[in-house]
Structure formats: structure tokens, C-alpha cells
Short mmCIF file of C-alpha atoms in Angstrom, two decimals:
data_model
loop_
_atom_site.label_atom_id
_atom_site.label_comp_id
_atom_site.label_asym_id
_atom_site.label_seq_id
_atom_site.Cartn_x
_atom_site.Cartn_y
_atom_site.Cartn_z
CA MET A 245 -27.23 -16.50 27.55
CA LYS A 246 -29.42 -16.50 30.64
CA PRO A 247 -31.88 -13.62 30.97
CA PRO A 248 -30.64 -10.83 33.24
CA ASP A 249 -31.95 -10.74 36.80
CA HIS A 250 -31.56 -7.03 37.19
CA ARG A 251 -34.28 -4.76 35.78
CA ASP A 252 -31.62 -2.33 34.50
CA LEU A 253 -30.50 -4.90 31.95
CA HIS A 254 -33.89 -5.62 30.38
CA SER A 255 -34.45 -4.32 26.86
CA ARG A 256 -36.32 -1.05 26.43
CA ASN A 257 -38.54 -0.23 23.49
CA TYR A 258 -38.96 3.47 24.18
CA PRO A 259 -37.43 5.93 23.29
CA VAL A 260 -35.22 3.60 21.27
CA SER A 261 -35.62 -0.09 20.62
CA GLU A 262 -32.80 -2.00 22.25
CA ASP A 263 -31.37 -5.47 21.97
CA MET A 264 -29.86 -5.93 25.40
CA THR A 265 -28.95 -9.57 24.76
CA LEU A 266 -26.66 -8.46 21.97
CA GLN A 267 -25.47 -5.45 23.95
CA ARG A 268 -24.47 -7.68 26.85
CA LYS A 269 -22.58 -9.91 24.43
CA VAL A 270 -20.81 -6.80 23.13
CA TRP A 271 -19.87 -5.76 26.67
CA ARG A 272 -18.62 -9.27 27.38
CA PHE A 273 -16.60 -9.19 24.15
CA GLU A 274 -15.06 -5.87 25.22
CA ARG A 275 -14.11 -7.30 28.60
CA TRP A 276 -12.56 -10.50 27.19
CA GLY A 277 -10.92 -8.49 24.42
CA TRP A 278 -9.22 -6.43 27.05
CA TYR A 279 -7.96 -9.55 28.83
CA ALA A 280 -6.66 -10.80 25.48
CA MET A 281 -4.80 -7.53 24.89
CA VAL A 282 -3.14 -7.69 28.29
CA LEU A 283 -2.21 -11.32 27.64
CA LEU A 284 -0.75 -10.36 24.28
CA MET A 285 1.31 -7.62 25.93
CA GLY A 286 2.60 -10.16 28.44
CA LEU A 287 3.52 -12.62 25.71
CA THR A 288 5.28 -9.88 23.76
CA LEU A 289 7.29 -8.93 26.84
CA ALA A 290 8.11 -12.61 27.33
CA GLY A 291 9.45 -12.73 23.79
CA LEU A 292 6.89 -14.73 21.83
CA PHE A 293 7.18 -12.14 19.07
CA SER A 294 10.99 -11.91 19.01
CA LYS A 295 13.54 -10.54 21.47
CA GLY A 296 12.83 -11.92 24.91
CA PRO A 297 13.40 -14.95 27.12
CA LEU A 298 11.11 -17.14 25.01
CA SER A 299 12.86 -16.17 21.81
CA SER A 300 16.58 -15.99 22.59
CA ALA A 301 18.11 -19.42 22.22
CA GLU A 302 21.45 -21.11 22.03
CA VAL A 303 22.45 -24.47 20.60
CA ARG A 304 25.70 -26.31 21.14
CA SER A 305 27.12 -29.23 19.21
CA ALA A 306 27.75 -32.46 21.09
CA ASP A 307 31.53 -32.01 21.11
CA GLY A 308 31.27 -28.38 22.19
CA GLN A 309 33.19 -27.06 19.19
CA LEU A 310 30.25 -25.14 17.80
CA ARG A 311 27.83 -22.85 19.57
CA VAL A 312 25.17 -20.70 17.92
CA GLU A 313 23.12 -17.93 19.53
CA TYR A 314 19.94 -17.09 17.66
CA GLN A 315 16.37 -15.86 17.94
CA ARG A 316 13.58 -18.43 17.65
CA TYR A 317 11.05 -15.83 16.60
CA LEU A 318 11.66 -13.05 14.15
CA ARG A 319 9.59 -10.52 12.32
CA ASN A 320 9.47 -9.93 8.60
CA GLY A 321 11.52 -6.88 7.71
CA ALA A 322 13.37 -6.72 11.02
CA THR A 323 17.11 -7.18 11.40
CA ASP A 324 18.66 -9.58 13.85
CA ALA A 325 21.92 -11.35 14.48
CA LEU A 326 23.13 -14.92 14.50
CA VAL A 327 26.31 -15.39 16.51
CA ILE A 328 28.40 -18.44 15.70
CA HIS A 329 31.18 -19.46 18.11
CA VAL A 330 33.69 -21.96 16.82
CA GLN A 331 36.47 -23.73 18.69
CA GLY A 332 39.34 -25.15 16.69
CA ARG A 333 43.09 -24.98 16.43
CA ALA A 334 44.84 -21.69 17.13
CA ARG A 335 45.55 -19.28 14.29
CA GLU A 336 43.99 -21.38 11.61
CA PRO A 337 41.19 -20.79 9.15
CA LEU A 338 38.08 -22.63 10.33
CA GLU A 339 35.43 -23.67 7.87
CA VAL A 340 31.82 -22.89 8.77
CA GLU A 341 29.02 -24.10 6.53
CA LEU A 342 25.57 -22.52 6.63
CA SER A 343 22.97 -24.58 4.82
CA GLY A 344 19.26 -25.17 4.79
CA ALA A 345 16.62 -22.52 4.39
CA LEU A 346 18.71 -19.65 5.76
CA LEU A 347 19.24 -17.95 2.43
CA GLN A 348 15.57 -18.33 1.46
CA GLY A 349 14.18 -16.80 4.63
CA PHE A 350 16.83 -14.20 5.26
CA ASN A 351 18.96 -11.64 3.59
CA VAL A 352 22.50 -11.79 4.89
CA GLN A 353 23.38 -8.14 5.41
CA MET A 354 26.74 -8.39 7.04
CA LEU A 355 29.33 -10.92 8.17
CA GLN A 356 31.63 -9.78 10.92
CA PRO A 357 34.55 -10.22 11.06
CA GLN A 358 35.02 -10.33 7.32
CA PRO A 359 35.61 -14.01 6.40
CA LEU A 360 38.92 -14.94 4.79
CA LYS A 361 36.99 -16.36 1.88
CA ALA A 362 33.51 -17.52 1.11
CA SER A 363 31.96 -19.89 -1.38
CA THR A 364 28.62 -21.34 -2.26
CA ALA A 365 27.90 -24.84 -1.01
CA GLY A 366 24.75 -26.44 -2.34
CA ASP A 367 21.87 -24.22 -1.31
CA GLY A 368 23.93 -22.51 1.36
CA MET A 369 27.40 -21.08 1.77
CA LYS A 370 30.76 -21.80 3.31
CA VAL A 371 32.92 -19.22 5.00
CA TRP A 372 36.39 -19.45 6.49
CA VAL A 373 37.21 -17.48 9.60
CA LEU A 374 40.54 -17.16 11.32
CA SER A 375 40.71 -18.35 14.93
CA ASP A 376 42.54 -16.43 17.65
CA ASN A 377 45.45 -17.63 19.78
CA ASP A 378 43.11 -19.74 21.91
CA GLY A 379 41.56 -21.36 18.88
CA HIS A 380 38.32 -19.48 19.28
CA ALA A 381 36.58 -17.79 16.40
CA MET A 382 33.35 -15.87 16.28
CA LEU A 383 31.15 -14.91 13.38
CA HIS A 384 28.37 -12.34 13.62
CA VAL A 385 25.82 -12.80 10.87
CA THR A 386 23.42 -9.88 10.53
CA LEU A 387 20.21 -11.13 9.01
CA ASN A 388 17.26 -9.26 7.62
CA SER A 389 14.18 -11.48 7.73
CA ASP A 390 12.44 -11.31 4.39
CA GLY A 391 10.46 -14.55 4.41
CA VAL A 392 7.42 -15.61 6.38
CA GLY A 393 7.04 -18.94 8.14
CA SER A 394 9.34 -21.53 9.59
CA PHE A 395 12.93 -21.92 8.39
CA GLN A 396 15.39 -24.67 9.33
CA THR A 397 19.07 -23.89 9.14
CA LYS A 398 22.07 -26.13 9.66
CA VAL A 399 25.43 -24.83 10.77
CA ALA A 400 28.29 -27.27 10.38
CA LEU A 401 32.05 -27.35 10.76
CA ALA A 402 34.54 -29.24 8.62
CA SER A 403 35.27 -31.41 11.68
CA GLY A 404 31.75 -32.78 11.49
CA ALA A 405 30.23 -30.88 14.40
CA SER A 406 26.86 -29.51 13.41
CA VAL A 407 23.79 -27.90 14.92
CA GLY A 408 20.34 -27.33 13.52
CA LEU A 409 18.19 -24.33 14.31
CA SER A 410 14.58 -23.62 13.61
CA GLN A 411 13.39 -20.05 13.28
CA PHE A 412 9.94 -18.68 12.73
CA ILE A 413 9.35 -15.39 10.97
CA TYR A 414 6.10 -13.55 11.66
CA PRO A 415 4.53 -11.56 8.83
CA MET B 276 -0.69 -8.97 -4.18
CA ASP B 277 0.66 -8.22 -0.75
CA SER B 278 -0.60 -4.62 -0.70
CA VAL B 279 -4.18 -5.92 -0.82
CA LEU B 280 -3.48 -8.52 1.87
CA ARG B 281 -1.73 -5.98 4.07
CA ALA B 282 -4.56 -3.46 3.78
CA ALA B 283 -7.23 -6.11 4.42
CA ALA B 284 -5.35 -7.48 7.44
CA ILE B 285 -4.85 -4.02 8.93
CA TYR B 286 -8.50 -3.13 8.30
CA LEU B 287 -9.73 -6.23 10.12
CA VAL B 288 -7.25 -5.89 12.99
CA LEU B 289 -8.22 -2.26 13.55
CA LEU B 290 -11.90 -3.15 13.30
CA VAL B 291 -11.58 -5.79 16.02
CA LEU B 292 -9.34 -3.63 18.23
CA PHE B 293 -11.69 -0.67 18.10
CA LYS B 294 -14.65 -2.98 18.79
CA VAL B 295 -12.80 -4.17 21.89
CA ALA B 296 -12.02 -0.58 22.85
CA GLY B 297 -15.74 0.23 22.75
CA ARG B 298 -17.65 3.05 21.16
CA ARG B 299 -16.82 5.62 23.84
CA THR B 300 -13.05 5.37 23.59
CA LEU B 301 -12.44 7.94 20.90
CA ALA B 302 -15.88 9.57 20.81
CA GLU B 303 -15.09 12.48 23.10
CA LEU B 304 -11.76 13.41 21.63
CA THR B 305 -9.50 14.87 24.29
CA THR B 306 -6.07 16.26 23.39
CA PHE B 307 -4.50 13.02 24.50
CA ASP B 308 -6.91 10.92 22.43
CA LEU B 309 -5.95 12.97 19.39
CA VAL B 310 -2.27 12.32 20.01
CA LEU B 311 -3.01 8.62 20.60
CA LEU B 312 -4.90 8.46 17.33
CA MET B 313 -1.97 10.00 15.46
CA VAL B 314 0.49 7.57 17.05
CA ILE B 315 -1.73 4.63 16.07
CA GLY B 316 -1.73 6.02 12.54
CA GLU B 317 2.06 6.19 12.51
CA ALA B 318 2.39 2.62 13.78
CA THR B 319 -0.05 1.39 11.14
CA GLN B 320 1.57 3.19 8.24
CA GLN B 321 4.69 1.04 8.09
CA ALA B 322 2.73 -2.20 8.17
CA LEU B 323 0.42 -0.92 5.44
CA LEU B 324 3.13 0.12 3.02
CA GLY B 325 5.97 -2.23 3.93
CA ASP B 326 9.17 -1.14 2.21
CA ASP B 327 7.41 -0.20 -0.98
CA PHE B 328 6.87 3.54 -1.16
CA SER B 329 5.69 3.59 -4.76
CA LEU B 330 2.66 5.50 -5.93
CA THR B 331 1.09 2.26 -7.18
CA ASN B 332 1.36 0.62 -3.77
CA ALA B 333 -0.17 3.63 -2.03
CA VAL B 334 -3.05 3.68 -4.51
CA MET B 335 -3.63 -0.08 -4.13
CA VAL B 336 -3.70 0.19 -0.34
CA ILE B 337 -6.14 3.10 -0.38
CA VAL B 338 -8.34 1.39 -2.98
CA THR B 339 -8.44 -1.79 -0.87
CA LEU B 340 -9.31 0.06 2.34
CA ILE B 341 -12.11 2.04 0.75
CA ALA B 342 -13.42 -1.00 -1.17
CA ILE B 343 -13.66 -3.06 2.03
CA ASP B 344 -15.40 -0.17 3.75
CA ILE B 345 -17.95 0.17 0.96
CA GLY B 346 -18.38 -3.62 0.89
CA PHE B 347 -19.18 -3.68 4.59
CA SER B 348 -21.68 -0.86 4.27
CA LEU B 349 -23.44 -2.74 1.45
CA VAL B 350 -23.65 -5.90 3.55
CA LYS B 351 -24.91 -3.86 6.50
CA GLN B 352 -27.62 -2.38 4.33
CA ARG B 353 -28.89 -5.85 3.39
CA SER B 354 -28.55 -7.56 6.74
CA THR B 355 -29.74 -5.74 9.84
CA GLY B 356 -28.22 -8.48 12.02
CA PHE B 357 -24.77 -7.81 10.59
CA ALA B 358 -25.26 -4.06 11.03
CA ARG B 359 -26.28 -4.56 14.66
CA VAL B 360 -23.21 -6.65 15.37
CA LEU B 361 -20.87 -4.26 13.60
CA ASP B 362 -22.33 -0.94 14.71
CA GLY B 363 -24.19 -1.93 17.86
CA GLY B 364 -27.39 -0.22 18.89
CA PRO B 365 -28.28 2.71 21.12
CA THR B 366 -28.41 2.06 24.86
CA VAL B 367 -30.62 3.91 27.34
CA LEU B 368 -28.62 5.12 30.34
CA VAL B 369 -31.14 7.31 32.17
CA GLU B 370 -34.85 6.54 32.19
CA GLU B 371 -37.37 8.99 33.65
CA GLY B 372 -34.75 10.66 35.82
CA GLN B 373 -33.39 7.34 37.09
CA VAL B 374 -29.82 6.28 36.30
CA LEU B 375 -29.54 2.65 35.16
CA HIS B 376 -26.38 1.95 37.15
CA LYS B 377 -25.79 -1.61 35.92
CA ARG B 378 -25.64 -0.36 32.38
CA LEU B 379 -23.27 2.47 33.24
CA LYS B 380 -20.92 0.00 34.87
CA HIS B 381 -20.84 -2.29 31.83
CA ALA B 382 -20.41 0.65 29.47
CA ARG B 383 -17.48 1.95 31.59
CA LEU B 384 -19.25 5.27 32.21
CA ASP B 385 -20.28 7.22 35.29
CA GLU B 386 -22.84 9.87 36.15
CA GLY B 387 -20.26 12.55 35.45
CA ASP B 388 -20.21 11.61 31.77
CA ILE B 389 -23.99 11.89 31.55
CA LEU B 390 -24.00 15.24 33.37
CA GLU B 391 -21.27 16.52 31.09
CA ALA B 392 -23.39 15.71 28.05
CA ALA B 393 -26.46 17.19 29.78
CA ARG B 394 -24.66 20.47 30.48
CA SER B 395 -23.12 20.86 27.07
CA ILE B 396 -26.15 19.85 24.98
CA GLN B 397 -29.18 20.86 27.05
CA GLY B 398 -27.86 23.15 29.79
CA LEU B 399 -29.13 20.77 32.48
CA VAL B 400 -27.25 20.36 35.75
CA GLU B 401 -29.01 17.50 37.56
CA ILE B 402 -29.84 13.91 36.70
CA ARG B 403 -33.47 14.35 37.79
CA GLN B 404 -33.99 16.97 35.08
CA ILE B 405 -33.14 14.35 32.47
CA ARG B 406 -35.93 12.24 31.07
CA PHE B 407 -33.76 10.05 28.88
CA ALA B 408 -30.04 9.83 28.30
CA ILE B 409 -29.02 7.52 25.50
CA LEU B 410 -25.59 6.26 24.57
CA GLU B 411 -25.62 6.40 20.78
CA ARG B 412 -23.85 4.10 18.36
CA ASN B 413 -21.11 6.67 17.74
CA GLY B 414 -20.34 6.89 21.47
CA LYS B 415 -21.99 10.26 22.08
CA ILE B 416 -24.61 10.66 24.79
CA SER B 417 -27.93 12.21 23.75
CA VAL B 418 -29.91 13.92 26.49
CA ILE B 419 -33.66 14.42 26.38
CA PRO B 420 -35.02 16.69 29.14
CA TYR B 421 -38.51 16.67 30.62
CA GLU B 422 -40.93 18.87 28.68
#
């Protein structure tokens, strides 16, 4: 660090011995720390730490039969929802398979509407939901994040349509 | 395991945040600062304990916090460099009746703060009556008048 030009910033030895070089570093640290805090607030508002434009995401399968709304970033202990939209034939049970790391990273708290039936499928689960008159069905999965790190989940339909989603849980 | 990690993480985060905030921030505790301090405490509590409200967890968290604190004070005792970085040193703000304006600016203070300390500690009302004013490590301003 270059020596200060101004006499005010030179070290004094009386009445106390000072280390102005260090003190100026401390002041600089305070200033940059403040910038970092403001930046962090901005990023939080933008959704880098869940719930915001950077975090809310949607994936769609190639044939358009499956659409999933989810959060890219989540926080350990917090509850969030996964919304699965399925298009199929009218008034028929549609099979939705959730596999991958979903059950390791999350606690499934609630499935709405209540599936017709559910079963385990490998490391994941399968649920059957009834479609409406237009062939549309929706499944709200309320998840409580209890893991930390990155989790990849695959949502698939019996018809073969599938989407993958990657979610990151902060500690 | 996680109670120790939680406590250590919170300790370090708070340490850095309050270093950024500077020594003056909570030194002169106004009513609002007191409320702010309590709100910070509330926000920290959840992260410290998680969803485990057992006696064991509380004891582990408290033990960790105090152990880290003692550990730091032991390191500070051995290494003056570490102590200087962690605690800072005193800074002269007024020298022989002259305000060192550059320093005030960096320390986010103004003459009013010095005069306030001068009035309350020494009963002085003007800067020129002050020989030295020193911003101490704990954020308080010491005022030394002319003999």
C-alpha cells in the first residue's frame, strides 16, 4: 500500500502508538465489505438464494405433454413446491414417475390432489393422477428441503416424455 | 456434529459482519441499536439451533461458541499481529486542538461525535479545548483536555 500523502493519515506515536497502514486496510475492508453486503442484498432480491427471477424455473418436455415448475435454489429446512402439469387423455389416470435424488434431498410433505394410487419405483416413486375433461392434470408436490448440495431429479410419464431438473439446496 | 459446525459458522459470519460494520456501529447504543441487536439475535437463533431444541444441542452450541471465543483470546495473547487485526488499534482523531478530518471521514464520524464525547466525559464544549481525542478499540471516544 502506498504511503499516504496527507499528514492526517501518518501514524502517531503519542499519546497512543498507531499502525495507520493497518488502520487504512481496516477502513478499506469496511468499505468493500459494505459493497459486498449491498451486492448480496441485490443477489438475494434477484433470487440467487431461492424465490426470485433467478431461481424460479420451468421445464417442458419435447412433446409438450409434461411441464414442471420448480425452484433452482432452495434452502435447507424451507418448504417449497414443485408443480407438475401433465397432458394426456381426458378422464384417465396418468402415470407420473419421480426418480433421481428427489427423495434423498427432500421430504415430500404433501401431494395435491391426492393421487389415485402411489408406488415405489426404484429409488423414486410413481403416482397416478386423474386428468380432467381436457386431459390436463396437475400435481402439487410440497417439498421440505432437508439435504444440502445439488440434487438431480427426473420426472417422466408412461408415454415416454421426461424432463430433468437440477436443484441446489443451500445449508 | 452439525451443532458444532453451525455454531462455528455463525461465529465466523458474525465476526466478519461486525468487522465490516466497524467498531462504532454498536458502541453508542441508541434505543434503535438495542432493538436491532435483539432482532439480529432472533435471526441467528434459528440457524444456531436448527430444528433441534434439545438441551444437549443448546449446550453443545454454547460450549462451541465459548470455546472458539477463548481460543481466539489465547491466540491473540500469543500473537500481537493477530490481535491487531482482530481488535484493531486506537486511532487519534483530535491532536492538539486540531481535528484530523481525513481520519474522521474514513471512520464515518464527524465533529459532533467528538463533541458529544467531550461534553459527556469531560464537560468540554469546544474542539479547541481538547488536546487529544482518541477512538478506542471498543468504539468509544476518549477525550483528553489541556491541563
